[in-house]
Amino acid sequence: MAHFITFLLVLSLSLTFSLLPETASAQLRQNYYAKTCPNAESIVRNAVTKKFRQTFVTVPATIRLFFHDCFVQGCDASVIIQSTGSNKAEKDHPDNLSLAGDGFDTVIKAKQAVDAVPSCRNKVSCADILAMATRDVIALSGGPSYAVELGRLDGLRSTAASVNGKLPHPDFNLNQLNSMFAAHGLTQTDMIALSAAHTVGFSHCSKFSNRIYNFSRQSAVDPTLNRAYATQLQQMCPKNVDPRIAINMDPNTPRAFDNVYYKNLQQGKGLFTSDQVLFTDRRSKPVVDAWAANSNTFNSAFITAITKLGRVGVKTGRNGNIRRNCDAFN
């Protein structure tokens, strides 16, 4: 009788849980498309490689697109949606206007390549293609390769208003960074690892000009900034610089996804306040020092962090679908 009661209790619990909304990463798994589109990952990798050969910008643009997607409404490709007369979409929020077009183009081209295979048409989500493309550009630029979890659906809404206060800013301190990442189940260690995406890519001068011209009453230049580097930045970004000018975020190996990002921080060469604070704040400094010294420990921490990022706010069941075109709702 006791066994039967236990069985009923387990049954009622499992029924209760099955009626609850699915947890974010409930159905994510590796090789998700093994039966429906077995070559999905190689098709995406080939399309991404082709785009990468056309322009290196493919790398930072795709990584940043993934991050901006996941931090707003979860990893659901909502950032790719175009605005319409009746809806201002995420991509047109001021915080997203600097997302490079090459990131969007990478996903759209990969989606076209997948859908060109008749058996794969409308089987692979744009959200998953963005996750795969992110993994691929990291590997193409010398970063770690990893198995990517798949099974996301594409989101059904995208509004500029939903972006407000959801993305980290270049002037954030450690507390602000930690609380924003913690809201998505990401630890301080995850945040420090994901910040290394700044080892590739570029920034417009306006994002850091306060650090080289008007930092405080006491000092025009941020004292945590390497003096020679500050002078170099002033030369590349004079006061009335063309707003379209962009400079490399990693002054040493701008086209390699590597742990030099952390070595730069040790030398006061973090471009943003939110980069350099990882070294100047004693709570995060030990991790920066450890990863500057050991690329293997950094690589494994990065894989953990980007896998966790890919589980944020995943859409399943009736909360999503597979878009026919990544930039428009069905």
Short mmCIF file of N, CA and C in Angstrom, two decimals, residues 32-145:
data_model
loop_
_atom_site.label_atom_id
_atom_site.label_comp_id
_atom_site.label_asym_id
_atom_site.label_seq_id
_atom_site.Cartn_x
_atom_site.Cartn_y
_atom_site.Cartn_z
N TYR A 32 20.41 17.87 -31.47
CA TYR A 32 18.95 18.00 -31.47
C TYR A 32 18.33 17.70 -32.84
N TYR A 33 19.05 18.03 -33.91
CA TYR A 33 18.51 17.87 -35.26
C TYR A 33 18.94 16.56 -35.93
N ALA A 34 19.45 15.61 -35.13
CA ALA A 34 19.98 14.36 -35.70
C ALA A 34 18.98 13.66 -36.62
N LYS A 35 17.70 13.71 -36.29
CA LYS A 35 16.69 13.02 -37.11
C LYS A 35 16.05 13.94 -38.15
N THR A 36 15.80 15.21 -37.77
CA THR A 36 15.05 16.10 -38.66
C THR A 36 15.91 16.77 -39.73
N CYS A 37 17.16 17.11 -39.37
CA CYS A 37 18.07 17.75 -40.34
C CYS A 37 19.49 17.41 -39.92
N PRO A 38 19.91 16.16 -40.18
CA PRO A 38 21.17 15.66 -39.61
C PRO A 38 22.42 16.47 -39.96
N ASN A 39 22.40 17.19 -41.08
CA ASN A 39 23.58 17.96 -41.47
C ASN A 39 23.49 19.44 -41.09
N ALA A 40 22.52 19.77 -40.23
CA ALA A 40 22.28 21.18 -39.90
C ALA A 40 23.57 21.91 -39.47
N GLU A 41 24.33 21.29 -38.58
CA GLU A 41 25.51 21.98 -38.05
C GLU A 41 26.58 22.19 -39.12
N SER A 42 26.78 21.21 -39.98
CA SER A 42 27.81 21.39 -41.03
C SER A 42 27.34 22.38 -42.09
N ILE A 43 26.04 22.41 -42.38
CA ILE A 43 25.52 23.39 -43.34
C ILE A 43 25.74 24.81 -42.80
N VAL A 44 25.41 25.00 -41.52
CA VAL A 44 25.60 26.32 -40.89
C VAL A 44 27.09 26.67 -40.87
N ARG A 45 27.94 25.72 -40.48
CA ARG A 45 29.37 26.00 -40.39
C ARG A 45 29.94 26.41 -41.75
N ASN A 46 29.50 25.75 -42.81
CA ASN A 46 29.98 26.11 -44.16
C ASN A 46 29.55 27.51 -44.55
N ALA A 47 28.30 27.86 -44.23
CA ALA A 47 27.79 29.20 -44.57
C ALA A 47 28.54 30.27 -43.76
N VAL A 48 28.79 29.97 -42.49
CA VAL A 48 29.50 30.92 -41.62
C VAL A 48 30.95 31.09 -42.08
N THR A 49 31.58 29.98 -42.47
CA THR A 49 32.97 30.03 -42.94
C THR A 49 33.09 30.88 -44.21
N LYS A 50 32.12 30.73 -45.08
CA LYS A 50 32.10 31.51 -46.32
C LYS A 50 31.99 33.01 -46.00
N LYS A 51 31.11 33.35 -45.07
CA LYS A 51 30.94 34.74 -44.66
C LYS A 51 32.20 35.27 -43.96
N PHE A 52 32.80 34.44 -43.12
CA PHE A 52 34.04 34.79 -42.40
C PHE A 52 35.16 35.13 -43.39
N ARG A 53 35.23 34.38 -44.48
CA ARG A 53 36.28 34.64 -45.49
C ARG A 53 36.06 35.96 -46.20
N GLN A 54 34.83 36.43 -46.22
CA GLN A 54 34.53 37.72 -46.85
C GLN A 54 34.92 38.88 -45.94
N THR A 55 34.67 38.73 -44.63
CA THR A 55 35.02 39.80 -43.68
C THR A 55 35.18 39.25 -42.27
N PHE A 56 36.25 39.71 -41.59
CA PHE A 56 36.49 39.30 -40.21
C PHE A 56 35.41 39.83 -39.26
N VAL A 57 34.76 40.92 -39.66
CA VAL A 57 33.72 41.52 -38.82
C VAL A 57 32.63 40.49 -38.46
N THR A 58 32.51 39.46 -39.30
CA THR A 58 31.58 38.36 -39.03
C THR A 58 31.74 37.84 -37.60
N VAL A 59 32.98 37.79 -37.12
CA VAL A 59 33.25 37.20 -35.79
C VAL A 59 32.65 38.04 -34.67
N PRO A 60 33.14 39.27 -34.45
CA PRO A 60 32.57 40.04 -33.33
C PRO A 60 31.08 40.35 -33.52
N ALA A 61 30.66 40.55 -34.77
CA ALA A 61 29.26 40.91 -35.03
C ALA A 61 28.32 39.79 -34.62
N THR A 62 28.70 38.54 -34.89
CA THR A 62 27.84 37.40 -34.57
C THR A 62 27.82 37.14 -33.07
N ILE A 63 29.00 37.20 -32.43
CA ILE A 63 29.06 36.98 -30.97
C ILE A 63 28.20 38.02 -30.25
N ARG A 64 28.33 39.26 -30.66
CA ARG A 64 27.60 40.35 -29.99
C ARG A 64 26.10 40.22 -30.22
N LEU A 65 25.73 39.79 -31.43
CA LEU A 65 24.31 39.60 -31.74
C LEU A 65 23.70 38.54 -30.81
N PHE A 66 24.44 37.46 -30.59
CA PHE A 66 23.98 36.38 -29.70
C PHE A 66 23.78 36.91 -28.28
N PHE A 67 24.78 37.65 -27.80
CA PHE A 67 24.71 38.20 -26.44
C PHE A 67 23.53 39.15 -26.30
N HIS A 68 23.38 40.07 -27.24
CA HIS A 68 22.28 41.05 -27.18
C HIS A 68 20.93 40.36 -27.33
N ASP A 69 20.89 39.26 -28.06
CA ASP A 69 19.65 38.50 -28.19
C ASP A 69 19.29 37.85 -26.86
N CYS A 70 20.22 37.12 -26.28
CA CYS A 70 19.94 36.33 -25.07
C CYS A 70 19.60 37.20 -23.87
N PHE A 71 20.20 38.38 -23.75
CA PHE A 71 19.97 39.23 -22.58
C PHE A 71 18.63 39.97 -22.63
N VAL A 72 17.96 39.95 -23.77
CA VAL A 72 16.65 40.60 -23.89
C VAL A 72 15.64 39.54 -24.34
N GLN A 73 14.74 39.17 -23.46
CA GLN A 73 13.70 38.16 -23.77
C GLN A 73 14.27 36.77 -24.06
N GLY A 74 15.52 36.53 -23.72
CA GLY A 74 16.09 35.20 -23.92
C GLY A 74 16.61 34.95 -25.33
N CYS A 75 17.28 33.79 -25.50
CA CYS A 75 17.90 33.44 -26.80
C CYS A 75 16.82 32.95 -27.76
N ASP A 76 16.19 33.90 -28.43
CA ASP A 76 15.03 33.55 -29.27
C ASP A 76 15.03 34.26 -30.62
N ALA A 77 16.17 34.80 -31.01
CA ALA A 77 16.34 35.50 -32.30
C ALA A 77 15.41 36.71 -32.46
N SER A 78 14.90 37.23 -31.32
CA SER A 78 14.01 38.40 -31.41
C SER A 78 14.77 39.66 -31.81
N VAL A 79 16.09 39.68 -31.61
CA VAL A 79 16.89 40.85 -31.97
C VAL A 79 17.03 41.00 -33.49
N ILE A 80 16.74 39.92 -34.23
CA ILE A 80 16.92 39.95 -35.69
C ILE A 80 15.70 40.53 -36.41
N ILE A 81 14.57 40.55 -35.72
CA ILE A 81 13.31 41.01 -36.33
C ILE A 81 13.40 42.47 -36.79
N GLN A 82 12.93 42.72 -38.00
CA GLN A 82 12.87 44.09 -38.54
C GLN A 82 11.65 44.82 -37.97
N SER A 83 11.79 46.11 -37.75
CA SER A 83 10.65 46.92 -37.33
C SER A 83 9.65 47.04 -38.47
N THR A 84 8.39 47.24 -38.09
CA THR A 84 7.34 47.50 -39.09
C THR A 84 6.66 48.81 -38.71
N GLY A 85 5.71 49.24 -39.52
CA GLY A 85 4.98 50.48 -39.23
C GLY A 85 4.31 50.44 -37.87
N SER A 86 3.88 49.26 -37.45
CA SER A 86 3.13 49.14 -36.20
C SER A 86 3.98 48.66 -35.02
N ASN A 87 5.24 48.30 -35.27
CA ASN A 87 6.08 47.78 -34.18
C ASN A 87 7.54 48.18 -34.34
N LYS A 88 8.06 48.88 -33.32
CA LYS A 88 9.48 49.20 -33.29
C LYS A 88 10.17 48.03 -32.58
N ALA A 89 11.02 47.31 -33.31
CA ALA A 89 11.62 46.08 -32.81
C ALA A 89 12.89 46.33 -32.01
N GLU A 90 13.37 45.28 -31.33
CA GLU A 90 14.57 45.36 -30.48
C GLU A 90 15.76 46.01 -31.18
N LYS A 91 15.99 45.62 -32.44
CA LYS A 91 17.20 46.07 -33.13
C LYS A 91 17.27 47.58 -33.31
N ASP A 92 16.11 48.27 -33.18
CA ASP A 92 16.09 49.71 -33.35
C ASP A 92 16.14 50.48 -32.03
N HIS A 93 16.35 49.77 -30.93
CA HIS A 93 16.61 50.45 -29.65
C HIS A 93 18.02 51.05 -29.72
N PRO A 94 18.24 52.23 -29.11
CA PRO A 94 19.56 52.85 -29.17
C PRO A 94 20.73 51.92 -28.80
N ASP A 95 20.52 51.05 -27.82
CA ASP A 95 21.59 50.14 -27.39
C ASP A 95 21.94 49.09 -28.44
N ASN A 96 21.06 48.92 -29.45
CA ASN A 96 21.30 47.91 -30.48
C ASN A 96 21.68 48.50 -31.83
N LEU A 97 21.67 49.82 -31.94
CA LEU A 97 21.94 50.44 -33.24
C LEU A 97 23.37 50.20 -33.72
N SER A 98 24.27 49.90 -32.78
CA SER A 98 25.67 49.66 -33.18
C SER A 98 25.94 48.19 -33.50
N LEU A 99 24.92 47.34 -33.47
CA LEU A 99 25.12 45.94 -33.88
C LEU A 99 25.44 45.92 -35.37
N ALA A 100 26.58 45.33 -35.72
CA ALA A 100 27.03 45.35 -37.12
C ALA A 100 26.13 44.48 -38.00
N GLY A 101 25.85 44.97 -39.19
CA GLY A 101 24.99 44.26 -40.13
C GLY A 101 25.49 42.87 -40.49
N ASP A 102 26.81 42.68 -40.41
CA ASP A 102 27.37 41.38 -40.78
C ASP A 102 26.90 40.25 -39.87
N GLY A 103 26.55 40.56 -38.63
CA GLY A 103 26.02 39.54 -37.73
C GLY A 103 24.66 39.04 -38.20
N PHE A 104 23.78 40.00 -38.50
CA PHE A 104 22.45 39.65 -39.02
C PHE A 104 22.58 38.85 -40.31
N ASP A 105 23.46 39.34 -41.19
CA ASP A 105 23.64 38.70 -42.50
C ASP A 105 24.14 37.26 -42.36
N THR A 106 25.00 37.03 -41.38
CA THR A 106 25.53 35.68 -41.15
C THR A 106 24.39 34.70 -40.85
N VAL A 107 23.49 35.10 -39.96
CA VAL A 107 22.36 34.22 -39.59
C VAL A 107 21.42 34.02 -40.76
N ILE A 108 21.11 35.10 -41.47
CA ILE A 108 20.17 35.00 -42.60
C ILE A 108 20.73 34.11 -43.71
N LYS A 109 22.03 34.27 -44.00
CA LYS A 109 22.67 33.42 -45.03
C LYS A 109 22.69 31.95 -44.60
N ALA A 110 22.98 31.70 -43.33
CA ALA A 110 23.01 30.32 -42.82
C ALA A 110 21.62 29.70 -42.87
N LYS A 111 20.61 30.49 -42.55
CA LYS A 111 19.22 30.01 -42.59
C LYS A 111 18.84 29.65 -44.04
N GLN A 112 19.24 30.49 -44.98
CA GLN A 112 18.96 30.21 -46.40
C GLN A 112 19.64 28.92 -46.84
N ALA A 113 20.86 28.70 -46.37
CA ALA A 113 21.61 27.49 -46.73
C ALA A 113 20.92 26.24 -46.16
N VAL A 114 20.45 26.33 -44.93
CA VAL A 114 19.74 25.19 -44.31
C VAL A 114 18.44 24.91 -45.07
N ASP A 115 17.68 25.97 -45.34
CA ASP A 115 16.38 25.79 -45.99
C ASP A 115 16.48 25.41 -47.46
N ALA A 116 17.69 25.55 -48.03
CA ALA A 116 17.89 25.12 -49.42
C ALA A 116 17.90 23.60 -49.54
N VAL A 117 18.06 22.92 -48.40
CA VAL A 117 17.99 21.44 -48.37
C VAL A 117 16.54 21.07 -48.10
N PRO A 118 15.85 20.47 -49.08
CA PRO A 118 14.40 20.24 -48.94
C PRO A 118 13.99 19.56 -47.63
N SER A 119 14.75 18.57 -47.19
CA SER A 119 14.36 17.85 -45.97
C SER A 119 14.55 18.68 -44.71
N CYS A 120 15.30 19.79 -44.81
CA CYS A 120 15.57 20.64 -43.64
C CYS A 120 14.70 21.89 -43.60
N ARG A 121 13.97 22.15 -44.69
CA ARG A 121 13.23 23.41 -44.78
C ARG A 121 12.25 23.58 -43.62
N ASN A 122 12.33 24.76 -42.98
CA ASN A 122 11.45 25.09 -41.84
C ASN A 122 11.57 24.12 -40.66
N LYS A 123 12.74 23.50 -40.53
CA LYS A 123 12.95 22.57 -39.41
C LYS A 123 13.90 23.14 -38.36
N VAL A 124 14.74 24.12 -38.77
CA VAL A 124 15.78 24.63 -37.87
C VAL A 124 15.50 26.10 -37.54
N SER A 125 15.45 26.41 -36.25
CA SER A 125 15.10 27.77 -35.82
C SER A 125 16.25 28.76 -36.05
N CYS A 126 15.88 30.02 -36.20
CA CYS A 126 16.88 31.09 -36.33
C CYS A 126 17.67 31.23 -35.02
N ALA A 127 17.00 31.01 -33.89
CA ALA A 127 17.66 31.10 -32.58
C ALA A 127 18.78 30.06 -32.49
N ASP A 128 18.52 28.85 -32.97
CA ASP A 128 19.55 27.81 -32.96
C ASP A 128 20.66 28.11 -33.96
N ILE A 129 20.28 28.67 -35.11
CA ILE A 129 21.30 29.01 -36.12
C ILE A 129 22.24 30.08 -35.56
N LEU A 130 21.70 31.04 -34.81
CA LEU A 130 22.54 32.07 -34.18
C LEU A 130 23.47 31.43 -33.14
N ALA A 131 22.97 30.48 -32.37
CA ALA A 131 23.81 29.80 -31.37
C ALA A 131 24.93 29.00 -32.05
N MET A 132 24.59 28.31 -33.15
CA MET A 132 25.60 27.54 -33.90
C MET A 132 26.63 28.48 -34.53
N ALA A 133 26.15 29.56 -35.14
CA ALA A 133 27.04 30.51 -35.82
C ALA A 133 28.01 31.15 -34.83
N THR A 134 27.53 31.40 -33.61
CA THR A 134 28.39 31.98 -32.57
C THR A 134 29.51 31.01 -32.23
N ARG A 135 29.15 29.74 -32.03
CA ARG A 135 30.16 28.72 -31.77
C ARG A 135 31.18 28.66 -32.92
N ASP A 136 30.69 28.76 -34.15
CA ASP A 136 31.56 28.62 -35.32
C ASP A 136 32.53 29.80 -35.47
N VAL A 137 32.05 31.04 -35.23
CA VAL A 137 32.95 32.19 -35.39
C VAL A 137 34.02 32.21 -34.30
N ILE A 138 33.67 31.72 -33.12
CA ILE A 138 34.66 31.65 -32.02
C ILE A 138 35.78 30.69 -32.42
N ALA A 139 35.41 29.53 -32.96
CA ALA A 139 36.42 28.55 -33.40
C ALA A 139 37.23 29.08 -34.57
N LEU A 140 36.57 29.75 -35.53
CA LEU A 140 37.26 30.27 -36.71
C LEU A 140 38.31 31.33 -36.35
N SER A 141 38.10 32.01 -35.23
CA SER A 141 39.05 33.07 -34.84
C SER A 141 40.04 32.57 -33.77
N GLY A 142 40.14 31.26 -33.62
CA GLY A 142 41.15 30.69 -32.74
C GLY A 142 40.69 30.39 -31.33
N GLY A 143 39.41 30.60 -31.06
CA GLY A 143 38.88 30.30 -29.73
C GLY A 143 38.56 28.83 -29.57
N PRO A 144 38.05 28.45 -28.39
CA PRO A 144 37.75 27.04 -28.14
C PRO A 144 36.55 26.57 -28.95
N SER A 145 36.57 25.31 -29.41
CA SER A 145 35.36 24.80 -30.03
C SER A 145 34.62 23.94 -29.01
#
